[in-house]
PDB file of C-alpha atoms in Angstrom:
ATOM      1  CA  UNK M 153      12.503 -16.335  21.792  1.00  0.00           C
ATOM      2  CA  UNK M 154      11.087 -17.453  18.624  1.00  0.00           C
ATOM      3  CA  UNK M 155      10.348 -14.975  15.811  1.00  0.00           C
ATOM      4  CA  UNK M 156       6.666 -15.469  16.616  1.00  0.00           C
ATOM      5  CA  UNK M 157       6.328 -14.558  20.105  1.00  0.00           C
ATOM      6  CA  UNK M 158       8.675 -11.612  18.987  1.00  0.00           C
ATOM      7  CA  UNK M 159       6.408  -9.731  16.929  1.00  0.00           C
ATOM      8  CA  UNK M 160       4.940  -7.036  18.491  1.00  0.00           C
ATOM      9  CA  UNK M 161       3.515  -4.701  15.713  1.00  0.00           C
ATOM     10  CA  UNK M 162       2.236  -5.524  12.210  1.00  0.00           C
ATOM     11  CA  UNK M 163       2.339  -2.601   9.501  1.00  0.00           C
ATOM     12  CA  UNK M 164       0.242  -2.909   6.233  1.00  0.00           C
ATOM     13  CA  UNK M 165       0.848  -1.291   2.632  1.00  0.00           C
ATOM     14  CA  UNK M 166      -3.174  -0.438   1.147  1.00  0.00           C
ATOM     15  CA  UNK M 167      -3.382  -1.035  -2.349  1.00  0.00           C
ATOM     16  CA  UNK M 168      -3.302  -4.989  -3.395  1.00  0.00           C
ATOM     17  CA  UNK M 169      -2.959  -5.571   0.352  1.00  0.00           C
ATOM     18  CA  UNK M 170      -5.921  -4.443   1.971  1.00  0.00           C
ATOM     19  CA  UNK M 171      -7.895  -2.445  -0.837  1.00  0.00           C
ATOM     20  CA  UNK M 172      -8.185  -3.979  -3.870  1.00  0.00           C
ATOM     21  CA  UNK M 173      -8.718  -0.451  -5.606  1.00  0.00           C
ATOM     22  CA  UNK M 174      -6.916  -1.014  -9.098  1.00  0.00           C
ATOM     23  CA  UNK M 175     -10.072  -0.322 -10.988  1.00  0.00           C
ATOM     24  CA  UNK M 176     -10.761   2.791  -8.880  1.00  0.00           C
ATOM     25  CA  UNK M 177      -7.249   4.173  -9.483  1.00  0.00           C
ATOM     26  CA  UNK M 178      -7.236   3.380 -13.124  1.00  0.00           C
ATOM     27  CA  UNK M 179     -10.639   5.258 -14.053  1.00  0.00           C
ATOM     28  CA  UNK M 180      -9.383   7.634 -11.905  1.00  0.00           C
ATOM     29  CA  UNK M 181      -5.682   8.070 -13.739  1.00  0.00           C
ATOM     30  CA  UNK M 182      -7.426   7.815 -17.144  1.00  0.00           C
ATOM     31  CA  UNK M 183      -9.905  10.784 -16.084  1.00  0.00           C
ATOM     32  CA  UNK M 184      -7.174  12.949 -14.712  1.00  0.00           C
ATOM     33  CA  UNK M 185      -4.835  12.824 -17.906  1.00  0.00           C
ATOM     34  CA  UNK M 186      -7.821  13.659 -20.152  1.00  0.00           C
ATOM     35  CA  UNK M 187      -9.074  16.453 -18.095  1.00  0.00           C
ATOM     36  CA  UNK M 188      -5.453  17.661 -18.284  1.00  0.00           C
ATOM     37  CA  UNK M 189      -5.254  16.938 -21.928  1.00  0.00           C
ATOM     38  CA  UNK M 190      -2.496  14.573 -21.674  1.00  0.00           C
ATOM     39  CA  UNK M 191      -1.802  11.228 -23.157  1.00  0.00           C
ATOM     40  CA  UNK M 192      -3.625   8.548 -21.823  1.00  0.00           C
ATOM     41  CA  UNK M 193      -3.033   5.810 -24.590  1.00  0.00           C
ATOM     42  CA  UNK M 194      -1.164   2.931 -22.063  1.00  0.00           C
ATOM     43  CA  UNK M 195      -1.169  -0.839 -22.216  1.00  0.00           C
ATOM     44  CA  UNK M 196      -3.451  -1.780 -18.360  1.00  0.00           C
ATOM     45  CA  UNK M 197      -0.822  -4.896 -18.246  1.00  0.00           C
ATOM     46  CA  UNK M 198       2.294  -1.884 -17.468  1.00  0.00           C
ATOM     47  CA  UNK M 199       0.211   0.179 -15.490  1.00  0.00           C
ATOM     48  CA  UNK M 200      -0.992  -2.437 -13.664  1.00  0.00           C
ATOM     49  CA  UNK M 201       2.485  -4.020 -12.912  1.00  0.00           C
ATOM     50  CA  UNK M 202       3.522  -0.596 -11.289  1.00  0.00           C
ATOM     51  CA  UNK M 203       0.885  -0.067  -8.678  1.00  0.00           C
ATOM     52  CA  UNK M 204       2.501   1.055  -5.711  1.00  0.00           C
ATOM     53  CA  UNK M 205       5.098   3.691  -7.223  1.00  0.00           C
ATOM     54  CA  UNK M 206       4.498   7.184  -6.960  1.00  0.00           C
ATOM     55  CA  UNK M 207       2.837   8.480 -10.068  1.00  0.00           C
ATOM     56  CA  UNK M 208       6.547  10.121 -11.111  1.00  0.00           C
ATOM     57  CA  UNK M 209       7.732   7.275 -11.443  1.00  0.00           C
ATOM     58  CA  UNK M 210       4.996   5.423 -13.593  1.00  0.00           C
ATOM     59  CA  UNK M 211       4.672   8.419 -15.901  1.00  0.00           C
ATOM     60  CA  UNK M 212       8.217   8.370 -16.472  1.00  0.00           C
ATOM     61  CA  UNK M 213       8.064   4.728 -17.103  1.00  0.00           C
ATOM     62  CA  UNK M 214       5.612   4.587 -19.470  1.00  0.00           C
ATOM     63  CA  UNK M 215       6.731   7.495 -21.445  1.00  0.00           C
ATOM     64  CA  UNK M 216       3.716   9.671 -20.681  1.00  0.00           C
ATOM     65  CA  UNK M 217       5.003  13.335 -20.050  1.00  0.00           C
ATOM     66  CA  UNK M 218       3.509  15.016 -16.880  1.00  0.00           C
ATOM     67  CA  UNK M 219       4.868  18.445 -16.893  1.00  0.00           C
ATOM     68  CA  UNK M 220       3.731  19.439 -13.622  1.00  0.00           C
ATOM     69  CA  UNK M 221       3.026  15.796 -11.336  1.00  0.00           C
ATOM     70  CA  UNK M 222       1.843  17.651  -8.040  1.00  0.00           C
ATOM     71  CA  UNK M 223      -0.777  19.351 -10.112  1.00  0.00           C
ATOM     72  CA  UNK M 224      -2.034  15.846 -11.595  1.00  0.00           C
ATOM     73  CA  UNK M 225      -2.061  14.647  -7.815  1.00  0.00           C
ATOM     74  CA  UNK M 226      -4.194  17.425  -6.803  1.00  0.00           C
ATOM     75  CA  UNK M 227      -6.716  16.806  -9.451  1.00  0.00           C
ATOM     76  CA  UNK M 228      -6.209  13.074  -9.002  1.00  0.00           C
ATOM     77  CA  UNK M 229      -7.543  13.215  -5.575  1.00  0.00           C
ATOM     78  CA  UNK M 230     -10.239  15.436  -6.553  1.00  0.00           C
ATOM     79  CA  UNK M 231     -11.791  12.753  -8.268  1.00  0.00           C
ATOM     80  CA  UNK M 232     -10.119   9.398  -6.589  1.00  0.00           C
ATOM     81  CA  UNK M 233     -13.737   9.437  -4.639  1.00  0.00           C
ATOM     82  CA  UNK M 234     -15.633   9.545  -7.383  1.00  0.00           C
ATOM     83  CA  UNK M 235     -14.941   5.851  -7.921  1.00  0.00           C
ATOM     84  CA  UNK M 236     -14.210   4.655  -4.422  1.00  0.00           C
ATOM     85  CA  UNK M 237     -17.337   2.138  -5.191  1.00  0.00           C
ATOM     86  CA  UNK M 238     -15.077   0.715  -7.657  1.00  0.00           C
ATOM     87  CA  UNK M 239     -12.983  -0.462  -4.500  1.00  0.00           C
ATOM     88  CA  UNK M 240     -13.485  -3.626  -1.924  1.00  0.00           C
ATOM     89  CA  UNK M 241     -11.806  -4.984   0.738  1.00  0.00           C
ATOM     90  CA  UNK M 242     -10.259  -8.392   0.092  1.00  0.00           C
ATOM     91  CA  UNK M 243     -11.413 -11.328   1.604  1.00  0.00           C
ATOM     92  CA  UNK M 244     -10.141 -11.935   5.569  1.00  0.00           C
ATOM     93  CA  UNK M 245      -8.856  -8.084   5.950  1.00  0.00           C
ATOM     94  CA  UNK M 246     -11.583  -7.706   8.653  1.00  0.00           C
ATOM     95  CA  UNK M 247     -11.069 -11.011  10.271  1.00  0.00           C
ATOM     96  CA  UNK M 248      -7.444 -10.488  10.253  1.00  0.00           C
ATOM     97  CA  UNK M 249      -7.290  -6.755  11.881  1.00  0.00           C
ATOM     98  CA  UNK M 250      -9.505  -8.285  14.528  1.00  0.00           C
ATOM     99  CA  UNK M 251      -7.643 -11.008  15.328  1.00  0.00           C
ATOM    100  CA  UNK M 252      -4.360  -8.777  15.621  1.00  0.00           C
ATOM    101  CA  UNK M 253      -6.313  -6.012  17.510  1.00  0.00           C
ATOM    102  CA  UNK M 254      -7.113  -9.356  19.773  1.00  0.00           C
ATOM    103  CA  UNK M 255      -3.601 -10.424  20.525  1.00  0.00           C
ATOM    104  CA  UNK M 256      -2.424  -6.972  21.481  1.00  0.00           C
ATOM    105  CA  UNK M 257      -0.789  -6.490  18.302  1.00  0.00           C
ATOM    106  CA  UNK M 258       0.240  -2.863  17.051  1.00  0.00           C
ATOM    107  CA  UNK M 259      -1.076  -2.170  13.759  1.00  0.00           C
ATOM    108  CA  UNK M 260       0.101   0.443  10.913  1.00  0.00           C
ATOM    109  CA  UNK M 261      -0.886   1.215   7.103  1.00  0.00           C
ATOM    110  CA  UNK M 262       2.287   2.643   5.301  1.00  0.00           C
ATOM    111  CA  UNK M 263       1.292   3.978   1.656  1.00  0.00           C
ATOM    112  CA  UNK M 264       2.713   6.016  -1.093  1.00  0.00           C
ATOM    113  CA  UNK M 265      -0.702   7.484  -0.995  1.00  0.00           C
ATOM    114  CA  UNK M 266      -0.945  11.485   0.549  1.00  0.00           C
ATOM    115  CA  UNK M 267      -1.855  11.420   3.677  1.00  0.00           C
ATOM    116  CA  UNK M 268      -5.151  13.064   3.106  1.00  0.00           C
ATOM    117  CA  UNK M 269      -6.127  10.045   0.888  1.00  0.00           C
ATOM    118  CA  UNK M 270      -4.917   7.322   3.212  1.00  0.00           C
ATOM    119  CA  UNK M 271      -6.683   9.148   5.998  1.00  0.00           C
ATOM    120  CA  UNK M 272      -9.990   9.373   4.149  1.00  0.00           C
ATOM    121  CA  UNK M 273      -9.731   5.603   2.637  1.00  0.00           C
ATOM    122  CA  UNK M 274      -9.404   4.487   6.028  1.00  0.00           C
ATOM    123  CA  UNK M 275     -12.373   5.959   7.113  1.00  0.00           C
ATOM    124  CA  UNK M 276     -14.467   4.810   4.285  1.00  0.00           C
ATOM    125  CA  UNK M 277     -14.097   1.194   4.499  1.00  0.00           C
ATOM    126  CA  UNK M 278     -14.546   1.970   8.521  1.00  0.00           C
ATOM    127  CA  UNK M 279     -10.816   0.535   9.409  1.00  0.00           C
ATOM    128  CA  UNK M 280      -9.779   3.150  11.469  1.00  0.00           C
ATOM    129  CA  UNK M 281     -10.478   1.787  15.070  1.00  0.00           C
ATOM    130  CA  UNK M 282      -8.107  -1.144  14.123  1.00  0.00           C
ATOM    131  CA  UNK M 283      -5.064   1.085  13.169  1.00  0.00           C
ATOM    132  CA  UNK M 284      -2.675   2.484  16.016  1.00  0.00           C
ATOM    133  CA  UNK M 285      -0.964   4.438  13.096  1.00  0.00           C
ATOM    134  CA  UNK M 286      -1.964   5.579   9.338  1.00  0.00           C
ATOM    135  CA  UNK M 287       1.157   6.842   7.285  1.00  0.00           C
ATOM    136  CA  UNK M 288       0.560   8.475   4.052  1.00  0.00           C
ATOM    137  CA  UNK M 289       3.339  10.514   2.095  1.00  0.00           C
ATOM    138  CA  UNK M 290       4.158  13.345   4.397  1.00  0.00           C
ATOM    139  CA  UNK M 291       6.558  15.980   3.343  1.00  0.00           C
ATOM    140  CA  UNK M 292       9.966  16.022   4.278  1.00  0.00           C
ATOM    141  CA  UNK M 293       9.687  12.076   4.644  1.00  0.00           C
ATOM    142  CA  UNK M 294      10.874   9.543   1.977  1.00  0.00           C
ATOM    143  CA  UNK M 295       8.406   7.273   0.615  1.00  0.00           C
ATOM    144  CA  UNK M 296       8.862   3.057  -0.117  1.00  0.00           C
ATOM    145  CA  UNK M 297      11.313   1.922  -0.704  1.00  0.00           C
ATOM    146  CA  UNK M 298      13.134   3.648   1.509  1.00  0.00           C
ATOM    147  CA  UNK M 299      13.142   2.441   5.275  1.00  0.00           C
ATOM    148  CA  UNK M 300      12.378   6.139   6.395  1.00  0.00           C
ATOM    149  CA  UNK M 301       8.838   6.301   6.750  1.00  0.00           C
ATOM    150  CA  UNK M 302       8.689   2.267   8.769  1.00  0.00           C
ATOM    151  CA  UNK M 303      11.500   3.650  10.996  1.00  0.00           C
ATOM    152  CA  UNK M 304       9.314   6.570  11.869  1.00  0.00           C
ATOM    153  CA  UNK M 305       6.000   4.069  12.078  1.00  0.00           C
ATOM    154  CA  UNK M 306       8.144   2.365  14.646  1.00  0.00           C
ATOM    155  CA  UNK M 307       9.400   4.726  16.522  1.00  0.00           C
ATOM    156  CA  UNK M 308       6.051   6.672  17.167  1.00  0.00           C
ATOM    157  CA  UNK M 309       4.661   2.944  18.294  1.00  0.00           C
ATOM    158  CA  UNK M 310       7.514   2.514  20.447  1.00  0.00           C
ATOM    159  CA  UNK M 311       8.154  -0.732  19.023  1.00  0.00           C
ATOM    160  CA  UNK M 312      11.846  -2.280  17.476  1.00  0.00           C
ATOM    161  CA  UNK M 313      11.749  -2.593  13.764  1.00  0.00           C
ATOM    162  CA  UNK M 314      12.710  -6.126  14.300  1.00  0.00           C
ATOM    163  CA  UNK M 315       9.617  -6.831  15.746  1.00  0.00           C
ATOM    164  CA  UNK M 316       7.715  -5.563  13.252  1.00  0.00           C
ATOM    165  CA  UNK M 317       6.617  -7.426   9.926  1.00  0.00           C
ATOM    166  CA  UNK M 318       6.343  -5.605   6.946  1.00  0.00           C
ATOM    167  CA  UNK M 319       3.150  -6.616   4.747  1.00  0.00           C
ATOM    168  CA  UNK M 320       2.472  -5.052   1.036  1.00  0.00           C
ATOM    169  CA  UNK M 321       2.098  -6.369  -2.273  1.00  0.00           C
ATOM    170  CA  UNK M 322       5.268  -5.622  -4.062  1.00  0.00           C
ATOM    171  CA  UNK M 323       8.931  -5.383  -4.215  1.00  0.00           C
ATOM    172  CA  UNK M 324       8.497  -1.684  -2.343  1.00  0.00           C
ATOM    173  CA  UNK M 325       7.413  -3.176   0.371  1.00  0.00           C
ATOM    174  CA  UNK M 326       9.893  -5.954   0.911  1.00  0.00           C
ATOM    175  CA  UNK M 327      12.912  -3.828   0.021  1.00  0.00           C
ATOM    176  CA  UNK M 328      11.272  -1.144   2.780  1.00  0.00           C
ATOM    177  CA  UNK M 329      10.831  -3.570   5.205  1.00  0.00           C
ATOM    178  CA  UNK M 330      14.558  -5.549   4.631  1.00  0.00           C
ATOM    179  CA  UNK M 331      16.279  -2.131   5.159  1.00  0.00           C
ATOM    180  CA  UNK M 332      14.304  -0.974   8.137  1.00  0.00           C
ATOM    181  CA  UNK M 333      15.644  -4.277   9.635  1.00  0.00           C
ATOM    182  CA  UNK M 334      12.088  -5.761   9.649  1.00  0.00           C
ATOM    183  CA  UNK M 335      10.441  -8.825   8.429  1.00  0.00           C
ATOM    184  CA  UNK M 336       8.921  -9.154   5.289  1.00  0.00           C
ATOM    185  CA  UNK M 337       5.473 -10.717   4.415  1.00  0.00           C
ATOM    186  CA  UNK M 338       4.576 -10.509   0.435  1.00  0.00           C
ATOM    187  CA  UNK M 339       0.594 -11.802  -0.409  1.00  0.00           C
ATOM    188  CA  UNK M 340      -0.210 -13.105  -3.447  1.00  0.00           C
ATOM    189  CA  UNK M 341      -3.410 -11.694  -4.576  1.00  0.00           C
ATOM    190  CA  UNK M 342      -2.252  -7.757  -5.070  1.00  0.00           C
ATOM    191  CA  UNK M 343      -1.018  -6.346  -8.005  1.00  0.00           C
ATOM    192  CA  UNK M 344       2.447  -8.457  -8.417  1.00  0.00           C
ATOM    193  CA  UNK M 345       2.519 -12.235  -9.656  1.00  0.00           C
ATOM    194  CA  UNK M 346       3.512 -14.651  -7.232  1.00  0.00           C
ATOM    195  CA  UNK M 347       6.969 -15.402  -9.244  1.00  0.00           C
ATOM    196  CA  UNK M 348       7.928 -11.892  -9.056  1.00  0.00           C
ATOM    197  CA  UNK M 349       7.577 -11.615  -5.239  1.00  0.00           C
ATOM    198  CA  UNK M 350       9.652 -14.683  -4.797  1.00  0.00           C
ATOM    199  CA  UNK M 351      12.531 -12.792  -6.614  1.00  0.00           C
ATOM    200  CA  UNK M 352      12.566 -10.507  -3.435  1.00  0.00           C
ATOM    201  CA  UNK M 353      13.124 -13.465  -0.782  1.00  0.00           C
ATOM    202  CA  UNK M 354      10.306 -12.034   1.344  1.00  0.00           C
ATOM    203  CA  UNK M 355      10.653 -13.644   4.999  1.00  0.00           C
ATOM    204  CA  UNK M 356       7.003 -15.248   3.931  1.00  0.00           C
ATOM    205  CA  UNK M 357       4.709 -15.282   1.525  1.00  0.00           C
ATOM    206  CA  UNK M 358       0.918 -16.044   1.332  1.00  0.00           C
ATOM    207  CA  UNK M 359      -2.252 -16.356  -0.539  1.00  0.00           C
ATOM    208  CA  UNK M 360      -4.853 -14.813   1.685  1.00  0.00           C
ATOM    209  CA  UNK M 361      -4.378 -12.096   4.159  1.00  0.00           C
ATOM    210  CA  UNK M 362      -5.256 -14.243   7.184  1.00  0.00           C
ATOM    211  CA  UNK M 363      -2.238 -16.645   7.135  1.00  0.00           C
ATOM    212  CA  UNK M 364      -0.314 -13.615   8.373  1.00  0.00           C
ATOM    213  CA  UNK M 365      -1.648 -14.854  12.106  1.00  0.00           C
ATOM    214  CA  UNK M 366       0.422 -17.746  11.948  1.00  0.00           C
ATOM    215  CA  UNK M 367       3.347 -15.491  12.145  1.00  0.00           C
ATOM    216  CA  UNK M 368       2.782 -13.296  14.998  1.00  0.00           C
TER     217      UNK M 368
END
């Protein structure tokens, strides 16, 4: 069987994939830190580059010291909506969640993002009758990189990971999808350059969202 006709379910990462929402979570990141009264003096190239990591793990790599990160994420999602409008969908997302929908093809969003958030994104850009799963951080799951959470996507699908392709913007999402066993589909237009995806030998990579349908 070729790797085409084996692919039963697609699953999606959100931001730089479907959502291009950089803008919304930088004016959102920016209000949160000075609401907090905490430093908010960072070069947009780094933060930019590490869309896609939990906020932990940006903080700590730009040296900006959040004593207490769930709090910031509670009063990060307080006002995440108060930019959504900031946010679009990228060009062919629509087309391409049809056309899966069409071919009887399972379809999941996996995101660092709470579940509460993912849940409520979803439902704003009016995706939700195209998705047979929507996994945000849940507790007492591991988050991307880590296979965990696509093992658990699969599972509740009822579908084999190796039937399943892996699509995100950045290296989390190829390393996720590699050690779930899954293949790996990198696009071009999120928030990692084209050169830096090819460092993570994705199983394909392309420039707009609908050359994914060739695959499956």
């Amino acid at each position: 069987m070729s790797v085409k006709n084996s692919i039963k379910h697609v699953c999606f990462d959100l931001d730089g994939t479907l959502i291009n929402s950089y803008n919304t979570i930088l004016k959102t990141t920016i209000k949160t830190l000075d609401e907090l009264k905490l430093e908010s003096d960072f070069k947009e190239e780094d933060f930019y580059n590490r869309i896609g990591h939990h906020f932990a793990d940006i903080f700590s790599d730009l040296n900006i010291p959040v004593p207490d990160i769930e709090h910031f994420i509670n009063i990060y999602k307080g006002h995440y909506f108060d930019f959504i409008k900031d946010s679009d969908v990228y060009p062919s997302v629509m087309e391409t969640l049809k056309s899966l929908k069409q071919k009887n093809i399972k379809i999941s969003l996996l995101t660092t993002k709470g579940q509460d958030q993912a849940d409520k994104i979803i439902d704003v850009f009016e995706m939700r009758d195209y998705f047979d799963l929507v996994m945000g951080r849940r507790i007492g799951l591991k988050i991307k990189p880590d296979p965990e959470p696509l093992l658990f996507i699969c599972n509740e699908l009822n579908v084999k990971p190796e039937e399943t392709i892996m699509v995100g913007d950045s290296e989390l999402d190829v390393r996720c999808g590699y050690s779930a066993g899954a293949k790996t589909c990198s696009v071009t237009f999120g928030y990692r350059t084209k050169e830096a995806l090819q460092k993570e030998n994705p199983d394909y990579i392309v420039d707009t969202l609908k050359e994914i349908l060739s695959y499956v």
